[in-house]
Structure formats: C-alpha cells, structure tokens
Coordinates of C-alpha atoms in Angstrom, one line a residue:
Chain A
X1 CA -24.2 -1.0 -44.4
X2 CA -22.0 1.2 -46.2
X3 CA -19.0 2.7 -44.3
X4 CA -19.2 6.2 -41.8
X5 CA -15.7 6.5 -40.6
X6 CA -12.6 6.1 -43.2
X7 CA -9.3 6.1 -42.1
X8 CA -7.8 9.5 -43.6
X9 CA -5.5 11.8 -42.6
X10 CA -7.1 13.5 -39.2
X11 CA -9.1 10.7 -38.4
X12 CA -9.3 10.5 -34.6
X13 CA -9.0 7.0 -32.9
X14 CA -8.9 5.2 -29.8
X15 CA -6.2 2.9 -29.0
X16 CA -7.6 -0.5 -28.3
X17 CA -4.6 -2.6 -27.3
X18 CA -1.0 -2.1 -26.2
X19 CA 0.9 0.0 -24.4
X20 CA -1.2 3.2 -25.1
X21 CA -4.7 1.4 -24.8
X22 CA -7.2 4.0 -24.2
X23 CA -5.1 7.1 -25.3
X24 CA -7.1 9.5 -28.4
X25 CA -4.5 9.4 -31.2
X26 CA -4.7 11.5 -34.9
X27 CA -4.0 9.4 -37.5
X28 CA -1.5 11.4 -39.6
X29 CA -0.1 8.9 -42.1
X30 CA -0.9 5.7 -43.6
X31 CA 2.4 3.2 -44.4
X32 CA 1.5 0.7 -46.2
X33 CA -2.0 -1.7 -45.8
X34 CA -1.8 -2.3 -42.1
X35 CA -0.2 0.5 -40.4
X36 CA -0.7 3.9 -39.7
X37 CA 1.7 6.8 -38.7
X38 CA -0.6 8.1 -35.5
X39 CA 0.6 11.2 -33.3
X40 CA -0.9 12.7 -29.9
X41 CA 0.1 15.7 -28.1
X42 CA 2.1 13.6 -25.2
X43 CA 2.9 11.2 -27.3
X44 CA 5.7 10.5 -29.7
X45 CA 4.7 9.9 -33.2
X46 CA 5.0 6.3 -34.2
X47 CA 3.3 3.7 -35.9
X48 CA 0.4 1.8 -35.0
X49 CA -1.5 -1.5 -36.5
X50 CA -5.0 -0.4 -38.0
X51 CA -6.0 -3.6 -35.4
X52 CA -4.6 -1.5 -32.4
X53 CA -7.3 1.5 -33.7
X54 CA -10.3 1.9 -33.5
X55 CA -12.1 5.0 -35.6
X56 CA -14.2 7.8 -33.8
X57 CA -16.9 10.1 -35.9
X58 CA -14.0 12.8 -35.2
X59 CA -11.6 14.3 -37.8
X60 CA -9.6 17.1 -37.3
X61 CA -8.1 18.9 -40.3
X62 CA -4.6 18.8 -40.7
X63 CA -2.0 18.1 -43.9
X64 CA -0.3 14.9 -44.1
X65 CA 2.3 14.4 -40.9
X66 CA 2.6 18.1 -39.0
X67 CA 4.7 18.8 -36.7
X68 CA 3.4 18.5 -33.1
X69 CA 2.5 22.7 -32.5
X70 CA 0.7 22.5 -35.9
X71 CA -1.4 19.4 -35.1
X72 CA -2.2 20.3 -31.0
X73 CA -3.0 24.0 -32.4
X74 CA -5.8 21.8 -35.0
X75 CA -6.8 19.4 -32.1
X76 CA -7.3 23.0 -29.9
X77 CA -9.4 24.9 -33.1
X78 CA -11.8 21.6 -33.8
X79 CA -12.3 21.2 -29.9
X80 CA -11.5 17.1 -29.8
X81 CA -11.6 17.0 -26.3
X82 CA -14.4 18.7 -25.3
X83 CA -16.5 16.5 -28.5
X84 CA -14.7 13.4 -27.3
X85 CA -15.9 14.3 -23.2
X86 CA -19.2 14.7 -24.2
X87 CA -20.1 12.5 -26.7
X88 CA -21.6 8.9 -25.2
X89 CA -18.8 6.5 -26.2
X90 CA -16.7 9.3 -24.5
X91 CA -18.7 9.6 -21.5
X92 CA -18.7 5.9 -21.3
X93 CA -15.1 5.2 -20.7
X94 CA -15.1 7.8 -18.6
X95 CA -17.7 6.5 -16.0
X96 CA -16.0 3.0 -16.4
X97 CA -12.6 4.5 -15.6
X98 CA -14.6 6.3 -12.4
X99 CA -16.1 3.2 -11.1
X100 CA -13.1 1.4 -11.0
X101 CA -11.0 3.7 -9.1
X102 CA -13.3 3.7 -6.3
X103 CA -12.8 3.2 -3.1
X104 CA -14.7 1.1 -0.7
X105 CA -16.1 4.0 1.2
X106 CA -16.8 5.5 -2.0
X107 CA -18.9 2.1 -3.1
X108 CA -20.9 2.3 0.0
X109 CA -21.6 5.8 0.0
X110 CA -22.6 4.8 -3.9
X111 CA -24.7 2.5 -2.1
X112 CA -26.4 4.3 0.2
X113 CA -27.0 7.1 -2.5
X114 CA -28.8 4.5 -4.9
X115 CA -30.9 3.0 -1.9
X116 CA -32.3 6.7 -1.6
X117 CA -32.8 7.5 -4.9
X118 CA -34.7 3.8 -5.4
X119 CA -37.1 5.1 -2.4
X120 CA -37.8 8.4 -3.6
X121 CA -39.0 7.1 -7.1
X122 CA -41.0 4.6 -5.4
X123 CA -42.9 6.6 -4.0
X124 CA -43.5 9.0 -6.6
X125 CA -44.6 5.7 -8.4
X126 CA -46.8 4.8 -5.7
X127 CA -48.4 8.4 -6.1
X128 CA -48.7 7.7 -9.7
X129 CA -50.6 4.6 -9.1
X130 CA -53.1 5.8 -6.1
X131 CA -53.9 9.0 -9.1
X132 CA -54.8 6.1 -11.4
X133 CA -56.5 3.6 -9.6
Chain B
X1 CA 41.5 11.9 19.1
X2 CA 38.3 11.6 18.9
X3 CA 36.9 10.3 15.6
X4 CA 36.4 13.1 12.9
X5 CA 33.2 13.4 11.1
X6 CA 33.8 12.6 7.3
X7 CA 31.2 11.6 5.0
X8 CA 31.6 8.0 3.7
X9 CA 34.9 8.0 1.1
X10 CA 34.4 6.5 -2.1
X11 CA 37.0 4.9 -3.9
X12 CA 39.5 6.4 -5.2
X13 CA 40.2 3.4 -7.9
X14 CA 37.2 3.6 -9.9
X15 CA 36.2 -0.4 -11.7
X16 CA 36.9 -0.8 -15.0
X17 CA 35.0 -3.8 -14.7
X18 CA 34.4 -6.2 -11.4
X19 CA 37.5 -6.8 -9.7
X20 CA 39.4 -4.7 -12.2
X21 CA 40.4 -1.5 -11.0
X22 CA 42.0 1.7 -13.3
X23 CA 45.1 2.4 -11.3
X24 CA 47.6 0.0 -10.0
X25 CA 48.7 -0.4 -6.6
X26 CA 51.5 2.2 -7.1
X27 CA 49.4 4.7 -8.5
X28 CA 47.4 4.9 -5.6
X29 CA 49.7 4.7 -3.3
X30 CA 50.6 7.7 -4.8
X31 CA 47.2 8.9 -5.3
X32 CA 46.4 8.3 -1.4
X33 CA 49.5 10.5 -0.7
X34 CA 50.7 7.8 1.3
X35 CA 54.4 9.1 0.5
X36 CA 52.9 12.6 2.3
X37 CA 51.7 10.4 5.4
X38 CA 55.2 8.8 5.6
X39 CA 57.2 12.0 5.2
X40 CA 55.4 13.5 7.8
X41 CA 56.2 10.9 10.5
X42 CA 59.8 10.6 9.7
X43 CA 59.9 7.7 7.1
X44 CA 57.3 5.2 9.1
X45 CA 53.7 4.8 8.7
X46 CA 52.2 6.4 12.4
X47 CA 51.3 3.5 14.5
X48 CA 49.7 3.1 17.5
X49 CA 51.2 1.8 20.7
X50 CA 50.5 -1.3 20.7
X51 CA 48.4 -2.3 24.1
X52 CA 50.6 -4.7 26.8
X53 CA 48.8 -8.5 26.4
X54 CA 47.5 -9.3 30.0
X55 CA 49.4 -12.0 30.7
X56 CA 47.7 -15.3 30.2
X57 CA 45.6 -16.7 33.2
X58 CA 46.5 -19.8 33.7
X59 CA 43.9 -22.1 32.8
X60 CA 43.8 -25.2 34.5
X61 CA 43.3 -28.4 32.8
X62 CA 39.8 -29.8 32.5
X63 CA 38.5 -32.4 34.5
X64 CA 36.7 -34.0 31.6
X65 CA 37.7 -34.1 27.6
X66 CA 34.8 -35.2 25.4
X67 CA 34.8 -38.4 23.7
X68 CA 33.6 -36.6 20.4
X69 CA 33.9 -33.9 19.1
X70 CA 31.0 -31.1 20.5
X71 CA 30.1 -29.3 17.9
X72 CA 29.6 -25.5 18.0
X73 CA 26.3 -24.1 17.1
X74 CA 26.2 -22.1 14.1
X75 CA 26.4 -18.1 14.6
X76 CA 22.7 -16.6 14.5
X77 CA 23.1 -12.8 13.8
X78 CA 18.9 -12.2 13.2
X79 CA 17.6 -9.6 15.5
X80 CA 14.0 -10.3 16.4
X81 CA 11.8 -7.0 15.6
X82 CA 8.2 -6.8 14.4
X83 CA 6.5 -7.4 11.7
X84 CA 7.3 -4.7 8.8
X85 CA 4.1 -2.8 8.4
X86 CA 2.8 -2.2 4.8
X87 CA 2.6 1.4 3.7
X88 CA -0.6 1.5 3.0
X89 CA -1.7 1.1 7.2
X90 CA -1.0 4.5 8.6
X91 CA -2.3 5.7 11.9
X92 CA -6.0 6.2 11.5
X93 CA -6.4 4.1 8.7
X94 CA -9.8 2.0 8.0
X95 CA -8.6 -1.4 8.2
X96 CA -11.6 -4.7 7.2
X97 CA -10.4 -8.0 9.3
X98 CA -11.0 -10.7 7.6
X99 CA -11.0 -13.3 10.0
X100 CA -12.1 -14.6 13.3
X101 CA -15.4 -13.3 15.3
X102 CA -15.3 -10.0 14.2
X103 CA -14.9 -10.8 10.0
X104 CA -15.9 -8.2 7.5
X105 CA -15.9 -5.4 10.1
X106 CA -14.2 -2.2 9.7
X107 CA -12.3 -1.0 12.3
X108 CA -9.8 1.9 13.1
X109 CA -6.3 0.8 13.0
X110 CA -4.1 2.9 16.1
X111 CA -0.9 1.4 16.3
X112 CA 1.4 -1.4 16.2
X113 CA 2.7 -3.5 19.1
X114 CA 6.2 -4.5 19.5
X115 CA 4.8 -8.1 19.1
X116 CA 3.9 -6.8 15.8
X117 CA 0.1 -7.1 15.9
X118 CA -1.9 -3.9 15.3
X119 CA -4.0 -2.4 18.0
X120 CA -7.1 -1.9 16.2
X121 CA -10.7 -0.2 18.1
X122 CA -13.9 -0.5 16.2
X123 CA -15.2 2.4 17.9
X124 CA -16.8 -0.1 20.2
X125 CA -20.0 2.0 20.6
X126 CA -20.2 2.0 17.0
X127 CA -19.8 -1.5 15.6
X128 CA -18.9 -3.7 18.6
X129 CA -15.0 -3.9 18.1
X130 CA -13.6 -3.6 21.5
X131 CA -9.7 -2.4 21.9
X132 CA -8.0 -5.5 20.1
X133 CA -4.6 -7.1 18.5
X134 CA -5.0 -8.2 15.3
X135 CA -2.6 -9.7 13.0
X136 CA -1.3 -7.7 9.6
X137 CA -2.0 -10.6 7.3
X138 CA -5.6 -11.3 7.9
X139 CA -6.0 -7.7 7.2
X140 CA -7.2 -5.7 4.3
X141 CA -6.2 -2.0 4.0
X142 CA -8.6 0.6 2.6
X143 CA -7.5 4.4 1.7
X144 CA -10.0 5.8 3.9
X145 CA -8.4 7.5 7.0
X146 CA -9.4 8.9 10.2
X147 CA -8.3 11.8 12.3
X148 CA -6.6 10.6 15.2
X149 CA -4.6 13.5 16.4
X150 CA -5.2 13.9 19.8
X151 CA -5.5 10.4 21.0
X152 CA -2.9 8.7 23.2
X153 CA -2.3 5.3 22.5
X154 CA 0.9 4.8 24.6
X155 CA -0.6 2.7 27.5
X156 CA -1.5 -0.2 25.6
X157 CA 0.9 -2.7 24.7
X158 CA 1.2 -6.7 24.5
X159 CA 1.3 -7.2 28.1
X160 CA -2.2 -5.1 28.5
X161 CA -4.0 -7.8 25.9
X162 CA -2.2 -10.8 28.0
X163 CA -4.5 -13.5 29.6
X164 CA -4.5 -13.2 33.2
X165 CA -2.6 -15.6 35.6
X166 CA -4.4 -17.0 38.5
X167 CA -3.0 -18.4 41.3
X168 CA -3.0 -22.2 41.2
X169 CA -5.7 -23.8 43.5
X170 CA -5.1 -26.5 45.5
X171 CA -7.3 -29.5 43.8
X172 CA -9.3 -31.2 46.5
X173 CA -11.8 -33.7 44.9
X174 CA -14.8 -32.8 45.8
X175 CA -14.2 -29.1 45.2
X176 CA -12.3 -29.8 41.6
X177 CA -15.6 -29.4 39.7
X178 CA -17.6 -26.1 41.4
X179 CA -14.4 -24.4 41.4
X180 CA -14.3 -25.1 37.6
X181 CA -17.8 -23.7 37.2
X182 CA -17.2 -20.3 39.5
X183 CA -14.4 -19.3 37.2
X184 CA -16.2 -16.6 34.4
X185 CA -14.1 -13.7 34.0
X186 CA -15.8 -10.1 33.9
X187 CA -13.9 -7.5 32.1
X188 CA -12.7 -4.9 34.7
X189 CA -13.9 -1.6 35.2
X190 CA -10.3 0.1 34.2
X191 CA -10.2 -1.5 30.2
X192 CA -14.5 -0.3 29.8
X193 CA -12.8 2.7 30.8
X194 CA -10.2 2.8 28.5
X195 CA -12.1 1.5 25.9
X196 CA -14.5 4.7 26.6
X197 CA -11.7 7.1 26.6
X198 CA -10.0 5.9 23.4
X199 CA -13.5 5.9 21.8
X200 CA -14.7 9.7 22.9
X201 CA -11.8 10.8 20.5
X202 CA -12.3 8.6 17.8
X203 CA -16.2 9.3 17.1
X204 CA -15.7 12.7 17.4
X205 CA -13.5 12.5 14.1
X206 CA -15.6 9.9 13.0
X207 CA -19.0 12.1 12.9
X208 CA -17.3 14.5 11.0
X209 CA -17.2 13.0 8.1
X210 CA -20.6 12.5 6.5
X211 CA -21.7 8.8 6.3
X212 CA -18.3 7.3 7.6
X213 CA -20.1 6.1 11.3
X214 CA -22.7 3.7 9.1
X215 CA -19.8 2.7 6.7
X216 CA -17.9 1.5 10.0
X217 CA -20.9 0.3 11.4
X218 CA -21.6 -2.1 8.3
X219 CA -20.1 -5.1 7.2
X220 CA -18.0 -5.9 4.3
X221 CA -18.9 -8.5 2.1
X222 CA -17.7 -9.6 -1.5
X223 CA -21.3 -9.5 -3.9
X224 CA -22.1 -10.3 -7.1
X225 CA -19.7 -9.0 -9.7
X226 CA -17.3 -7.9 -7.7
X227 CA -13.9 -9.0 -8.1
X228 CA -11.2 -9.0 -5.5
X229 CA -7.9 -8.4 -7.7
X230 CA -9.5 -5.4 -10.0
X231 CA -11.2 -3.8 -6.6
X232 CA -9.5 -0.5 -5.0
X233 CA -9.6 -0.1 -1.4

C-alpha cells in the first residue's frame, strides 16, 4: 500500500495526455501543488499538470533544473532509454505503437504467421498427448 | 517583336494594407521610368498602329424579331477532365474494391482512363479479376505496391471496355423470341489474350515478393475489433 515512485527531482514520467502524450519527460522542478517543471531532450522545458504525468520506476540524478547538455549527458550515464525499451510497460507501448502502424499486407502476413505457429504447437501438443496416453 | 521571356513582375507598389498602396500615382510613374519611355519616343507614349476596321458588312434586317426578350445562356467556362486521382493510388498500387461482384478483392491498379475510372487487373489467374474499370470512390488504397515497369498499358482505354453495338434486327414475330435467346456473348479471343499478356508481367513481380500472390488472392474483410478509422492501409 505504501507508495514506490515519488515525484522528485529526476523522476522519469510518461506523458498521459496533451500535446506530448507518450513522450518520456524528467521531472526537474516542482511549482507549486499541481504542477511540475518537466524537461526532455527535444523538448522545451515547460510546465506540466502532475494529472498530465504518469511516474516510471526510473530516476535519473540530476540537481534541481539543469540545463539541457547537463540533463541529456545524465539521461545518457543512467541509460533511460535502453531501461525504458526493455522494461515491460516500455515494451508494451512499443508493440501497441507497432500494431497500429500496420499495414494490411503486413496484418495478413501477421496472419498467416500466427496460423503456422498455431499448427506447429499443435502438433507438438498432439505428441505430448499420444507420450501420455 | 516577338514576345521576350521575363519572369512574372511583381509590383512595384508594395500594400500597405488591401487596396492601399506605399507610393502614389506620381511616384510610380516615376518609379516605372515612364518619363524614360516617353523621352525615348519623342515626348509620346509608343503606340501601335492601330489596325484599319473592316468595314461593316451590311447586315440585313431580320425577317423575324422576337416577341420577348430571348435570353442568353449563362457563360460556362468548366473544362471537363477526369476525376483528380488521390495521391495515395500510384501505378502499381494494391487497391481493395469495395463494391459490386468482385467486393473485398485486391486487385492491381494500372492506370487511369480519360473517363476517369481506373483500369485495374486482378491478375486474373490469381484471383479472378479480369482487365476492368472501376471507379475511384468505391476504392480503398493500401501502401503496398507492385512492380510494374515493363508493362504497356497504352491500348486500353474507355472505348476498349464499351459494350458492343449490334446491328439492329429486323423484328418478325415469330422470330422475335429465338432471336432473343441465341444472343450470349463470348468474350473474344483478342481481350483472353490481352488479359494474358498484361498478366505474364504482373505475376512475375508479384512472385517476387514473398506471400503477396495469397494476399491478392484473399479477400478483405472487416473482423472483430477492427476498426475502419484507426486502421492503416
């Protein structure tokens, strides 16, 4: 029950509404109660509603509001991107931003590939069950 | 003289708003060096000699005046030219039809008509799409495109699709109704041929890409899930 991820200064989060909804942003300031100073590398620094955020397990260590070579050279030395690519949530968006670029060939070729895989584990299942029985 | 080549002049009198220009009318007549143009023709703007006027012809009176007034039609400048083709359909291009006999099919688009329409082949051998016309709008374009360098298209055209003419029969009673029946038309030798030649081409590009034949072969059909305005082509 107790909180995992605080909103500090380095906190990583994904932007869930707006303008910039999906982009990774550093949290680099709190303003007040609601709002956050948040900064990416192609991005310029502005102020986001903690209700546009939502927190990842990563932090990055960096003092309060760097400039932009200070916080992509932190974002480079704790390796967000790779953590963020490989970690499910990450992977997640990424196969949901896959599936729907695809293209109609692409979805029947998709099709055709599941169809095959389906068979092939049937009939190792079928093996399975002949060993058994 | 013949006409100089200039590019397109734009104004010397920049706006200063709408309607509103900077200089005045004597600032650019002197900025046109109009003063130079007159100087060098002796005081005068240079004119042309004017053409003689052919003489009238005279017309003689009509034999009949309307009662009213006929009114003129209106003037009707539109030039009739086909449909504007969406940049997405390309030469090649993997189009789905989406209506008629042949709905759900993909087909290879080749080229438009001057009617417009788009001459569209399935390969025939591949899905049973023969050579056909088929309007823009009840067409959906996918991304996926085919080779189809090499093929000469230039033969067909509106008149090729149009339905043949017969001669009319003299209607005798009695033979009205087994002429009726006798009437079938076979397709002639010359468009199976064409058909063929176009095709030969086509599934030569169309092998080359792995799985492409049974995607063309295969219907398309909206399934569970899937949602028309968040799909890609």
């Amino acid at each position: 029950m107790p909180f995992k991820r605080y909103v500090e200064i380095g906190r990583v989060a994904l932007v869930n509404y707006g303008k910039d909804y999906g982009r990774l942003v550093v949290i680099v300031d709190v303003i007040d109660q609601n709002r956050a100073l948040v900064d990416a590398p192609d991005m310029v620094r502005g102020q986001m509603n903690f209700k546009r955020l939502t927190l990842t397990d990563i932090k990055i260590d960096i003092n309060r509001v760097p400039n932009k070579k200070t916080l992509v050279a932190a974002l480079e030395a704790a390796d967000v991107k790779n953590k963020w690519e490989n970690s499910s949530w990450g992977r997640k968006l990424i196969v949901q931003k896959k599936r729907a670029s695809l293209n109609d060939f692409d979805r029947f070729k998709i099709m055709l590939a599941k169809i095959k895989k389906a068979g092939v584990v049937r009939q190792e299942l079928s093996k399975l069950k002949k060993q058994t029985a | 003289m013949a006409p100089k080549q200039r590019t397109p002049r734009t104004s010397r009198n920049p706006d200063l708003i709408r309607g509103v220009g900077k200089y005045s009318r004597s600032q650019m007549y002197h900025k046109r060096g109009l003063w130079a143009i007159k100087a060098k023709n002796g005081g005068t703007f240079p004119t042309h000699v004017k053409k003689a006027a052919d003489a009238p012809v005279a017309a003689k009176p009509p034999k009949f005046y309307p009662v009213d007034d006929v009114k003129k039609p209106l003037v009707n400048k539109r030039k009739a030219r086909p449909t504007k083709l969406r940049a997405s359909i390309t030469p090649g291009t993997v189009l789905i039809i989406l209506a008629g006999r042949f709905k759900g099919k993909r087909v290879v688009f080749l080229k438009q008509l001057t009617s417009g329409l788009l001459l569209v082949t399935g390969p025939f051998k591949v899905n049973g799409v023969p050579l056909r016309r088929v309007n823009q709008s009840y067409v959906i374009a996918t991304s996926t495109k085919v080779d189809i360098a090499g093929l000469n298209v230039e033969k067909f055209d509106d008149k090729y699709f149009s339905k043949k003419v017969e001669k009319k029969k003299k209607k005798g009673e009695g033979e009205f109704f087994e002429a009726e029946k006798e009437e079938k038309s076979l397709l002639p030798q010359e468009k199976k041929d064409d058909q063929k030649t176009v095709d030969a081409a086509l599934i030569k590009s169309i092998e080359a890409v792995p799985e492409l034949k049974s995607y063309l072969g295969a219907r398309f059909s909206l399934k569970a899930g899937m949602k028309p305005h968040e799909l890609v082509f």
